Amino acid sequence: MAREPLREEIERAAALYPDADWVSGRVEESGKSNVVLIPGDPVPEVVFRMARTRGEALTQPHEAALVDALAPHVPWIVPESRSPVDAAGGIIQRFIPGAAHPLREGDSTILGRIVADLMAVPHDAYAALVGAPWDAEPEWTQTRSDAAIDALDPDVRESAAAVLAAVREIEDAARSAVPQGLVHGDLAGRNMHWRDGELVGILDWDKASRWDPAINLAHLSLWHGQDVIDEAAPDEFFAARAHVWNGAFALTRVADAALRGGVKTWGRLLRKTQPRIVRAGEAAGTCLELLR
């Protein structure tokens, strides 16, 4: 959804970067944490990203530092800083052209290369700037686990329990049997800009962490389809972990809904999530065998 910029937004953007047509620009409001003013220039070079809340404004310098640190180490564009952060959490960043990839489509070779590119980023480039793994996903407490499993059809519950057991094993094996790498945290949809079948750039790094790189492939599968996991994974163990994470994401949706007291569309939610959980349960066995 887009709207015309407010005078205050135009003035803030121009104060940081006067060489753009902010007056004729548009404000994209689809982001959860930020809104973005795109100038009206024929070929924009920058955007003005504005935090929605005071809390988000306070995190903007940290997130900008992470993106700037990653830029030299990736083969595609990230929204590098083109100004300091203003007092209200606004910043000029590099414009990333392109659009979201069509849903349920994707070249597994290209997707596998993206996963490899993220794994190749040196740890020292981002270690001090990313959150712990549990910053991006809720912890699987007993209450949360029980809520998710009890909400499922009876013939799916065993698969769900296997998925959560595998998640715990992966967490226990971190830094040993399970390698760690840069995890974007929301690698899908409008956060990835494509042109002519090639990735142009990746936005929104606020959920980044150092964790199991198979999470990146699991997130890609949410947009491009679960079949890409086996095709794009570098090996069987990586694919098994990606399927497990895919199932864990499905269980997260079920747990969230159950703990809120349910949703009106339970049937639809279960139709979308339970096949993923069953597939992940099958992979959990492979994952546990390879971990042991």
PDB file of C-alpha atoms in Angstrom:
ATOM      1  CA  MET A   1       0.000   0.000   0.000  1.00  0.00           C
ATOM      2  CA  ALA A   2       1.373   3.407  -0.982  1.00  0.00           C
ATOM      3  CA  ARG A   3       0.417   6.983  -0.161  1.00  0.00           C
ATOM      4  CA  GLU A   4       1.689  10.500  -0.782  1.00  0.00           C
ATOM      5  CA  PRO A   5       4.430  11.689   1.578  1.00  0.00           C
ATOM      6  CA  LEU A   6       3.630  14.100   4.380  1.00  0.00           C
ATOM      7  CA  ARG A   7       5.385  17.456   4.485  1.00  0.00           C
ATOM      8  CA  GLU A   8       7.294  16.429   7.606  1.00  0.00           C
ATOM      9  CA  GLU A   9       8.531  13.264   5.871  1.00  0.00           C
ATOM     10  CA  ILE A  10       9.691  15.232   2.839  1.00  0.00           C
ATOM     11  CA  GLU A  11      11.530  17.723   5.045  1.00  0.00           C
ATOM     12  CA  ARG A  12      13.251  14.988   7.054  1.00  0.00           C
ATOM     13  CA  ALA A  13      14.381  13.184   3.915  1.00  0.00           C
ATOM     14  CA  ALA A  14      15.616  16.366   2.248  1.00  0.00           C
ATOM     15  CA  ALA A  15      17.571  17.349   5.349  1.00  0.00           C
ATOM     16  CA  LEU A  16      19.569  14.127   5.080  1.00  0.00           C
ATOM     17  CA  TYR A  17      19.743  13.847   1.293  1.00  0.00           C
ATOM     18  CA  PRO A  18      18.679  16.899  -0.733  1.00  0.00           C
ATOM     19  CA  ASP A  19      19.558  15.446  -4.159  1.00  0.00           C
ATOM     20  CA  ALA A  20      16.358  13.448  -4.695  1.00  0.00           C
ATOM     21  CA  ASP A  21      12.778  14.250  -5.719  1.00  0.00           C
ATOM     22  CA  TRP A  22      11.103  13.539  -2.394  1.00  0.00           C
ATOM     23  CA  VAL A  23       8.090  15.761  -3.145  1.00  0.00           C
ATOM     24  CA  SER A  24       6.926  13.512  -6.005  1.00  0.00           C
ATOM     25  CA  GLY A  25       7.729  10.339  -4.122  1.00  0.00           C
ATOM     26  CA  ARG A  26       5.508   7.688  -2.552  1.00  0.00           C
ATOM     27  CA  VAL A  27       5.472   6.112   0.893  1.00  0.00           C
ATOM     28  CA  GLU A  28       5.277   2.311   1.056  1.00  0.00           C
ATOM     29  CA  GLU A  29       3.645   1.185   4.311  1.00  0.00           C
ATOM     30  CA  SER A  30       3.875  -2.606   4.010  1.00  0.00           C
ATOM     31  CA  GLY A  31       6.730  -3.002   6.514  1.00  0.00           C
ATOM     32  CA  LYS A  32       5.966  -3.952  10.114  1.00  0.00           C
ATOM     33  CA  SER A  33       8.778  -1.901  11.644  1.00  0.00           C
ATOM     34  CA  ASN A  34       9.377   0.835   9.075  1.00  0.00           C
ATOM     35  CA  VAL A  35       7.731   2.819   6.312  1.00  0.00           C
ATOM     36  CA  VAL A  36       9.749   3.790   3.252  1.00  0.00           C
ATOM     37  CA  LEU A  37       9.665   6.999   1.210  1.00  0.00           C
ATOM     38  CA  ILE A  38      10.769   6.286  -2.365  1.00  0.00           C
ATOM     39  CA  PRO A  39      11.663   9.435  -4.333  1.00  0.00           C
ATOM     40  CA  GLY A  40       9.989  10.256  -7.627  1.00  0.00           C
ATOM     41  CA  ASP A  41      13.234  10.193  -9.594  1.00  0.00           C
ATOM     42  CA  PRO A  42      13.059   8.152 -12.848  1.00  0.00           C
ATOM     43  CA  VAL A  43      15.755   5.817 -11.503  1.00  0.00           C
ATOM     44  CA  PRO A  44      15.883   6.173  -7.698  1.00  0.00           C
ATOM     45  CA  GLU A  45      19.267   5.790  -6.061  1.00  0.00           C
ATOM     46  CA  VAL A  46      18.139   5.988  -2.439  1.00  0.00           C
ATOM     47  CA  VAL A  47      15.119   5.659  -0.151  1.00  0.00           C
ATOM     48  CA  PHE A  48      14.227   7.212   3.198  1.00  0.00           C
ATOM     49  CA  ARG A  49      13.401   4.525   5.758  1.00  0.00           C
ATOM     50  CA  MET A  50      11.426   5.717   8.797  1.00  0.00           C
ATOM     51  CA  ALA A  51      10.886   3.793  12.023  1.00  0.00           C
ATOM     52  CA  ARG A  52       7.243   3.361  13.029  1.00  0.00           C
ATOM     53  CA  THR A  53       7.805   3.588  16.800  1.00  0.00           C
ATOM     54  CA  ARG A  54      10.256   5.068  19.276  1.00  0.00           C
ATOM     55  CA  GLY A  55      11.515   1.604  20.169  1.00  0.00           C
ATOM     56  CA  GLU A  56      12.196   0.793  16.534  1.00  0.00           C
ATOM     57  CA  ALA A  57      13.904   4.161  16.099  1.00  0.00           C
ATOM     58  CA  LEU A  58      16.352   3.244  18.848  1.00  0.00           C
ATOM     59  CA  THR A  59      17.358   0.034  17.032  1.00  0.00           C
ATOM     60  CA  GLN A  60      17.827   1.703  13.643  1.00  0.00           C
ATOM     61  CA  PRO A  61      21.536   2.607  14.098  1.00  0.00           C
ATOM     62  CA  HIS A  62      22.352  -0.966  15.128  1.00  0.00           C
ATOM     63  CA  GLU A  63      20.503  -2.461  12.160  1.00  0.00           C
ATOM     64  CA  ALA A  64      22.171  -0.005   9.786  1.00  0.00           C
ATOM     65  CA  ALA A  65      25.580  -0.973  11.143  1.00  0.00           C
ATOM     66  CA  LEU A  66      24.842  -4.650  10.463  1.00  0.00           C
ATOM     67  CA  VAL A  67      23.780  -4.027   6.875  1.00  0.00           C
ATOM     68  CA  ASP A  68      26.829  -1.863   6.210  1.00  0.00           C
ATOM     69  CA  ALA A  69      29.071  -4.578   7.651  1.00  0.00           C
ATOM     70  CA  LEU A  70      27.537  -7.246   5.399  1.00  0.00           C
ATOM     71  CA  ALA A  71      27.680  -5.235   2.171  1.00  0.00           C
ATOM     72  CA  PRO A  72      31.301  -6.068   1.199  1.00  0.00           C
ATOM     73  CA  HIS A  73      30.731  -9.797   1.742  1.00  0.00           C
ATOM     74  CA  VAL A  74      27.647 -10.577  -0.369  1.00  0.00           C
ATOM     75  CA  PRO A  75      27.273 -10.687  -4.179  1.00  0.00           C
ATOM     76  CA  TRP A  76      23.934  -8.867  -4.230  1.00  0.00           C
ATOM     77  CA  ILE A  77      22.736  -5.495  -2.939  1.00  0.00           C
ATOM     78  CA  VAL A  78      21.794  -4.699   0.646  1.00  0.00           C
ATOM     79  CA  PRO A  79      20.319  -1.353   1.791  1.00  0.00           C
ATOM     80  CA  GLU A  80      23.575   0.351   2.750  1.00  0.00           C
ATOM     81  CA  SER A  81      23.478   3.623   4.667  1.00  0.00           C
ATOM     82  CA  ARG A  82      23.717   6.866   2.740  1.00  0.00           C
ATOM     83  CA  SER A  83      23.236   9.095   5.792  1.00  0.00           C
ATOM     84  CA  PRO A  84      23.327   9.033   9.586  1.00  0.00           C
ATOM     85  CA  VAL A  85      20.128   8.115  11.464  1.00  0.00           C
ATOM     86  CA  ASP A  86      18.053  11.168  12.387  1.00  0.00           C
ATOM     87  CA  ALA A  87      16.547  11.775  15.829  1.00  0.00           C
ATOM     88  CA  ALA A  88      13.278  10.032  14.921  1.00  0.00           C
ATOM     89  CA  GLY A  89      14.874   6.910  13.465  1.00  0.00           C
ATOM     90  CA  GLY A  90      14.962   7.904   9.810  1.00  0.00           C
ATOM     91  CA  ILE A  91      17.843   6.980   7.512  1.00  0.00           C
ATOM     92  CA  ILE A  92      18.723   7.311   3.840  1.00  0.00           C
ATOM     93  CA  GLN A  93      19.590   3.923   2.361  1.00  0.00           C
ATOM     94  CA  ARG A  94      20.551   2.534  -1.000  1.00  0.00           C
ATOM     95  CA  PHE A  95      17.578   1.757  -3.242  1.00  0.00           C
ATOM     96  CA  ILE A  96      17.166  -1.896  -4.240  1.00  0.00           C
ATOM     97  CA  PRO A  97      15.292  -2.298  -7.543  1.00  0.00           C
ATOM     98  CA  GLY A  98      13.234  -5.307  -8.508  1.00  0.00           C
ATOM     99  CA  ALA A  99      10.192  -7.059  -7.065  1.00  0.00           C
ATOM    100  CA  ALA A 100       9.210 -10.133  -5.068  1.00  0.00           C
ATOM    101  CA  HIS A 101       9.630 -13.477  -6.818  1.00  0.00           C
ATOM    102  CA  PRO A 102       6.433 -15.165  -8.053  1.00  0.00           C
ATOM    103  CA  LEU A 103       4.997 -17.377  -5.321  1.00  0.00           C
ATOM    104  CA  ARG A 104       5.516 -21.172  -5.484  1.00  0.00           C
ATOM    105  CA  GLU A 105       8.171 -20.858  -8.168  1.00  0.00           C
ATOM    106  CA  GLY A 106      11.956 -20.794  -8.042  1.00  0.00           C
ATOM    107  CA  ASP A 107      15.161 -22.129  -9.559  1.00  0.00           C
ATOM    108  CA  SER A 108      16.654 -24.476  -6.968  1.00  0.00           C
ATOM    109  CA  THR A 109      20.167 -23.846  -8.291  1.00  0.00           C
ATOM    110  CA  ILE A 110      19.831 -20.112  -7.710  1.00  0.00           C
ATOM    111  CA  LEU A 111      18.209 -20.614  -4.306  1.00  0.00           C
ATOM    112  CA  GLY A 112      20.979 -22.991  -3.295  1.00  0.00           C
ATOM    113  CA  ARG A 113      23.536 -20.400  -4.328  1.00  0.00           C
ATOM    114  CA  ILE A 114      21.857 -17.797  -2.106  1.00  0.00           C
ATOM    115  CA  VAL A 115      22.071 -20.183   0.842  1.00  0.00           C
ATOM    116  CA  ALA A 116      25.749 -20.768   0.074  1.00  0.00           C
ATOM    117  CA  ASP A 117      26.407 -17.025  -0.240  1.00  0.00           C
ATOM    118  CA  LEU A 118      25.000 -16.458   3.240  1.00  0.00           C
ATOM    119  CA  MET A 119      27.089 -19.293   4.686  1.00  0.00           C
ATOM    120  CA  ALA A 120      30.194 -17.773   3.091  1.00  0.00           C
ATOM    121  CA  VAL A 121      29.919 -14.468   4.978  1.00  0.00           C
ATOM    122  CA  PRO A 122      32.756 -14.495   7.524  1.00  0.00           C
ATOM    123  CA  HIS A 123      31.661 -14.733  11.132  1.00  0.00           C
ATOM    124  CA  ASP A 124      33.810 -11.797  12.203  1.00  0.00           C
ATOM    125  CA  ALA A 125      31.914  -9.489   9.850  1.00  0.00           C
ATOM    126  CA  TYR A 126      28.650  -9.714  11.790  1.00  0.00           C
ATOM    127  CA  ALA A 127      29.105 -11.608  15.082  1.00  0.00           C
ATOM    128  CA  ALA A 128      28.926  -8.534  17.295  1.00  0.00           C
ATOM    129  CA  LEU A 129      25.905  -7.141  15.451  1.00  0.00           C
ATOM    130  CA  VAL A 130      23.365  -9.986  15.384  1.00  0.00           C
ATOM    131  CA  GLY A 131      20.999 -11.379  17.961  1.00  0.00           C
ATOM    132  CA  ALA A 132      20.993 -14.763  19.624  1.00  0.00           C
ATOM    133  CA  PRO A 133      19.026 -17.478  17.773  1.00  0.00           C
ATOM    134  CA  TRP A 134      16.088 -17.329  20.145  1.00  0.00           C
ATOM    135  CA  ASP A 135      15.581 -13.641  19.366  1.00  0.00           C
ATOM    136  CA  ALA A 136      13.907 -14.626  16.091  1.00  0.00           C
ATOM    137  CA  GLU A 137      11.760 -17.570  17.226  1.00  0.00           C
ATOM    138  CA  PRO A 138       9.910 -18.223  20.518  1.00  0.00           C
ATOM    139  CA  GLU A 139      11.392 -20.789  22.870  1.00  0.00           C
ATOM    140  CA  TRP A 140       9.658 -24.168  22.845  1.00  0.00           C
ATOM    141  CA  THR A 141       8.563 -24.339  26.471  1.00  0.00           C
ATOM    142  CA  GLN A 142       6.490 -27.311  27.647  1.00  0.00           C
ATOM    143  CA  THR A 143       3.352 -25.162  27.649  1.00  0.00           C
ATOM    144  CA  ARG A 144       3.984 -23.993  24.116  1.00  0.00           C
ATOM    145  CA  SER A 145       4.808 -27.494  22.868  1.00  0.00           C
ATOM    146  CA  ASP A 146       1.704 -28.998  24.462  1.00  0.00           C
ATOM    147  CA  ALA A 147      -0.515 -26.266  23.006  1.00  0.00           C
ATOM    148  CA  ALA A 148       0.761 -26.923  19.487  1.00  0.00           C
ATOM    149  CA  ILE A 149       0.597 -30.724  19.637  1.00  0.00           C
ATOM    150  CA  ASP A 150      -2.833 -30.884  21.302  1.00  0.00           C
ATOM    151  CA  ALA A 151      -4.300 -28.627  18.594  1.00  0.00           C
ATOM    152  CA  LEU A 152      -3.329 -31.012  15.786  1.00  0.00           C
ATOM    153  CA  ASP A 153      -5.211 -33.968  14.388  1.00  0.00           C
ATOM    154  CA  PRO A 154      -4.323 -37.131  16.371  1.00  0.00           C
ATOM    155  CA  ASP A 155      -2.475 -38.758  13.472  1.00  0.00           C
ATOM    156  CA  VAL A 156      -0.160 -35.730  13.148  1.00  0.00           C
ATOM    157  CA  ARG A 157       0.852 -35.419  16.796  1.00  0.00           C
ATOM    158  CA  GLU A 158       3.601 -38.024  16.660  1.00  0.00           C
ATOM    159  CA  SER A 159       5.199 -36.169  13.749  1.00  0.00           C
ATOM    160  CA  ALA A 160       4.984 -32.907  15.676  1.00  0.00           C
ATOM    161  CA  ALA A 161       6.665 -34.437  18.719  1.00  0.00           C
ATOM    162  CA  ALA A 162       9.444 -35.785  16.488  1.00  0.00           C
ATOM    163  CA  VAL A 163       9.979 -32.336  14.977  1.00  0.00           C
ATOM    164  CA  LEU A 164      10.305 -30.680  18.374  1.00  0.00           C
ATOM    165  CA  ALA A 165      12.670 -33.412  19.556  1.00  0.00           C
ATOM    166  CA  ALA A 166      14.845 -32.801  16.502  1.00  0.00           C
ATOM    167  CA  VAL A 167      14.823 -29.044  17.126  1.00  0.00           C
ATOM    168  CA  ARG A 168      16.113 -29.661  20.659  1.00  0.00           C
ATOM    169  CA  GLU A 169      18.841 -31.954  19.320  1.00  0.00           C
ATOM    170  CA  ILE A 170      19.891 -29.356  16.742  1.00  0.00           C
ATOM    171  CA  GLU A 171      20.082 -26.725  19.471  1.00  0.00           C
ATOM    172  CA  ASP A 172      22.153 -29.040  21.672  1.00  0.00           C
ATOM    173  CA  ALA A 173      24.485 -29.805  18.761  1.00  0.00           C
ATOM    174  CA  ALA A 174      25.077 -26.166  17.887  1.00  0.00           C
ATOM    175  CA  ARG A 175      28.775 -25.315  17.463  1.00  0.00           C
ATOM    176  CA  SER A 176      29.657 -29.012  17.059  1.00  0.00           C
ATOM    177  CA  ALA A 177      27.741 -31.283  14.686  1.00  0.00           C
ATOM    178  CA  VAL A 178      25.616 -28.409  13.383  1.00  0.00           C
ATOM    179  CA  PRO A 179      27.644 -25.605  11.783  1.00  0.00           C
ATOM    180  CA  GLN A 180      26.610 -22.027  12.383  1.00  0.00           C
ATOM    181  CA  GLY A 181      26.344 -19.232   9.876  1.00  0.00           C
ATOM    182  CA  LEU A 182      24.535 -16.025   9.016  1.00  0.00           C
ATOM    183  CA  VAL A 183      20.760 -16.487   9.179  1.00  0.00           C
ATOM    184  CA  HIS A 184      18.603 -13.696   7.759  1.00  0.00           C
ATOM    185  CA  GLY A 185      15.527 -14.615   9.797  1.00  0.00           C
ATOM    186  CA  ASP A 186      12.829 -13.703   7.256  1.00  0.00           C
ATOM    187  CA  LEU A 187      14.187 -14.723   3.883  1.00  0.00           C
ATOM    188  CA  ALA A 188      11.138 -14.593   1.617  1.00  0.00           C
ATOM    189  CA  GLY A 189       8.574 -12.484  -0.185  1.00  0.00           C
ATOM    190  CA  ARG A 190       9.087  -8.740  -0.373  1.00  0.00           C
ATOM    191  CA  ASN A 191      12.340  -8.952   1.575  1.00  0.00           C
ATOM    192  CA  MET A 192      13.998 -10.291  -1.583  1.00  0.00           C
ATOM    193  CA  HIS A 193      14.023  -8.244  -4.784  1.00  0.00           C
ATOM    194  CA  TRP A 194      14.412 -10.090  -8.080  1.00  0.00           C
ATOM    195  CA  ARG A 195      14.818  -9.089 -11.716  1.00  0.00           C
ATOM    196  CA  ASP A 196      14.838 -11.448 -14.721  1.00  0.00           C
ATOM    197  CA  GLY A 197      15.122 -14.506 -12.501  1.00  0.00           C
ATOM    198  CA  GLU A 198      18.174 -13.284 -10.584  1.00  0.00           C
ATOM    199  CA  LEU A 199      18.366 -11.952  -7.041  1.00  0.00           C
ATOM    200  CA  VAL A 200      19.109  -8.222  -6.948  1.00  0.00           C
ATOM    201  CA  GLY A 201      19.139  -7.631  -3.206  1.00  0.00           C
ATOM    202  CA  ILE A 202      17.862  -8.530   0.257  1.00  0.00           C
ATOM    203  CA  LEU A 203      16.214  -6.135   2.726  1.00  0.00           C
ATOM    204  CA  ASP A 204      15.105  -6.157   6.365  1.00  0.00           C
ATOM    205  CA  TRP A 205      17.938  -7.710   8.357  1.00  0.00           C
ATOM    206  CA  ASP A 206      16.448  -6.941  11.779  1.00  0.00           C
ATOM    207  CA  LYS A 207      15.963 -10.656  12.617  1.00  0.00           C
ATOM    208  CA  ALA A 208      19.466 -11.726  11.616  1.00  0.00           C
ATOM    209  CA  SER A 209      21.371 -14.131  13.838  1.00  0.00           C
ATOM    210  CA  ARG A 210      24.249 -16.596  13.841  1.00  0.00           C
ATOM    211  CA  TRP A 211      22.536 -19.944  13.770  1.00  0.00           C
ATOM    212  CA  ASP A 212      21.834 -23.043  11.677  1.00  0.00           C
ATOM    213  CA  PRO A 213      22.122 -21.975   7.997  1.00  0.00           C
ATOM    214  CA  ALA A 214      19.476 -24.560   7.073  1.00  0.00           C
ATOM    215  CA  ILE A 215      16.977 -22.047   8.484  1.00  0.00           C
ATOM    216  CA  ASN A 216      17.632 -19.862   5.436  1.00  0.00           C
ATOM    217  CA  LEU A 217      16.586 -22.688   3.122  1.00  0.00           C
ATOM    218  CA  ALA A 218      13.541 -23.437   5.276  1.00  0.00           C
ATOM    219  CA  HIS A 219      12.434 -19.811   4.996  1.00  0.00           C
ATOM    220  CA  LEU A 220      12.975 -19.853   1.229  1.00  0.00           C
ATOM    221  CA  SER A 221      10.770 -22.937   1.001  1.00  0.00           C
ATOM    222  CA  LEU A 222       7.881 -21.071   2.621  1.00  0.00           C
ATOM    223  CA  TRP A 223       7.747 -18.833  -0.463  1.00  0.00           C
ATOM    224  CA  HIS A 224       9.152 -20.979  -3.249  1.00  0.00           C
ATOM    225  CA  GLY A 225       7.673 -24.332  -2.211  1.00  0.00           C
ATOM    226  CA  GLN A 226       8.824 -27.165   0.033  1.00  0.00           C
ATOM    227  CA  ASP A 227      10.182 -29.180  -2.894  1.00  0.00           C
ATOM    228  CA  VAL A 228      13.104 -26.765  -3.269  1.00  0.00           C
ATOM    229  CA  ILE A 229      14.611 -28.011   0.000  1.00  0.00           C
ATOM    230  CA  ASP A 230      15.870 -31.344  -1.328  1.00  0.00           C
ATOM    231  CA  GLU A 231      16.882 -29.779  -4.646  1.00  0.00           C
ATOM    232  CA  ALA A 232      18.771 -26.792  -3.221  1.00  0.00           C
ATOM    233  CA  ALA A 233      20.376 -28.306  -0.109  1.00  0.00           C
ATOM    234  CA  PRO A 234      24.119 -29.050  -0.308  1.00  0.00           C
ATOM    235  CA  ASP A 235      23.726 -32.437   1.430  1.00  0.00           C
ATOM    236  CA  GLU A 236      21.231 -34.796   3.086  1.00  0.00           C
ATOM    237  CA  PHE A 237      21.844 -33.540   6.627  1.00  0.00           C
ATOM    238  CA  PHE A 238      21.301 -29.932   5.569  1.00  0.00           C
ATOM    239  CA  ALA A 239      18.053 -30.876   3.801  1.00  0.00           C
ATOM    240  CA  ALA A 240      16.803 -32.822   6.826  1.00  0.00           C
ATOM    241  CA  ARG A 241      17.431 -29.854   9.116  1.00  0.00           C
ATOM    242  CA  ALA A 242      15.686 -27.493   6.686  1.00  0.00           C
ATOM    243  CA  HIS A 243      12.607 -29.741   6.658  1.00  0.00           C
ATOM    244  CA  VAL A 244      12.659 -29.862  10.465  1.00  0.00           C
ATOM    245  CA  TRP A 245      12.794 -26.075  10.672  1.00  0.00           C
ATOM    246  CA  ASN A 246       9.989 -25.823   8.111  1.00  0.00           C
ATOM    247  CA  GLY A 247       7.877 -28.030  10.368  1.00  0.00           C
ATOM    248  CA  ALA A 248       8.864 -25.998  13.421  1.00  0.00           C
ATOM    249  CA  PHE A 249       7.680 -22.814  11.689  1.00  0.00           C
ATOM    250  CA  ALA A 250       4.343 -24.515  10.998  1.00  0.00           C
ATOM    251  CA  LEU A 251       4.105 -25.552  14.643  1.00  0.00           C
ATOM    252  CA  THR A 252       4.858 -21.972  15.674  1.00  0.00           C
ATOM    253  CA  ARG A 253       1.774 -20.802  13.786  1.00  0.00           C
ATOM    254  CA  VAL A 254      -0.353 -23.494  15.411  1.00  0.00           C
ATOM    255  CA  ALA A 255       1.002 -22.740  18.896  1.00  0.00           C
ATOM    256  CA  ASP A 256       0.448 -18.997  18.498  1.00  0.00           C
ATOM    257  CA  ALA A 257      -3.145 -19.564  17.436  1.00  0.00           C
ATOM    258  CA  ALA A 258      -3.823 -22.093  20.202  1.00  0.00           C
ATOM    259  CA  LEU A 259      -2.382 -19.867  22.925  1.00  0.00           C
ATOM    260  CA  ARG A 260      -4.546 -16.985  21.699  1.00  0.00           C
ATOM    261  CA  GLY A 261      -7.605 -19.171  22.181  1.00  0.00           C
ATOM    262  CA  GLY A 262      -7.917 -20.361  18.598  1.00  0.00           C
ATOM    263  CA  VAL A 263      -8.862 -18.781  15.293  1.00  0.00           C
ATOM    264  CA  LYS A 264     -12.035 -18.860  13.230  1.00  0.00           C
ATOM    265  CA  THR A 265     -10.230 -20.629  10.400  1.00  0.00           C
ATOM    266  CA  TRP A 266      -8.743 -23.598  12.285  1.00  0.00           C
ATOM    267  CA  GLY A 267      -9.532 -25.939   9.413  1.00  0.00           C
ATOM    268  CA  ARG A 268      -7.675 -23.789   6.921  1.00  0.00           C
ATOM    269  CA  LEU A 269      -4.711 -23.343   9.253  1.00  0.00           C
ATOM    270  CA  LEU A 270      -4.385 -27.086   9.814  1.00  0.00           C
ATOM    271  CA  ARG A 271      -4.745 -27.861   6.112  1.00  0.00           C
ATOM    272  CA  LYS A 272      -1.815 -25.550   5.415  1.00  0.00           C
ATOM    273  CA  THR A 273       0.439 -26.580   8.290  1.00  0.00           C
ATOM    274  CA  GLN A 274      -0.132 -30.281   8.934  1.00  0.00           C
ATOM    275  CA  PRO A 275       1.352 -31.595   5.649  1.00  0.00           C
ATOM    276  CA  ARG A 276       4.510 -29.619   6.415  1.00  0.00           C
ATOM    277  CA  ILE A 277       4.631 -31.066   9.928  1.00  0.00           C
ATOM    278  CA  VAL A 278       4.245 -34.628   8.636  1.00  0.00           C
ATOM    279  CA  ARG A 279       7.026 -34.104   6.074  1.00  0.00           C
ATOM    280  CA  ALA A 280       9.215 -32.586   8.782  1.00  0.00           C
ATOM    281  CA  GLY A 281       8.502 -35.528  11.057  1.00  0.00           C
ATOM    282  CA  GLU A 282       9.871 -37.874   8.396  1.00  0.00           C
ATOM    283  CA  ALA A 283      13.004 -35.742   8.091  1.00  0.00           C
ATOM    284  CA  ALA A 284      13.383 -35.608  11.874  1.00  0.00           C
ATOM    285  CA  GLY A 285      14.327 -39.280  11.935  1.00  0.00           C
ATOM    286  CA  THR A 286      17.069 -38.709   9.368  1.00  0.00           C
ATOM    287  CA  CYS A 287      18.231 -35.645  11.262  1.00  0.00           C
ATOM    288  CA  LEU A 288      18.471 -37.502  14.568  1.00  0.00           C
ATOM    289  CA  GLU A 289      20.329 -40.429  12.979  1.00  0.00           C
ATOM    290  CA  LEU A 290      22.905 -38.115  11.435  1.00  0.00           C
ATOM    291  CA  LEU A 291      23.303 -36.148  14.657  1.00  0.00           C
ATOM    292  CA  ARG A 292      24.079 -39.325  16.586  1.00  0.00           C
TER     293      ARG A 292
END
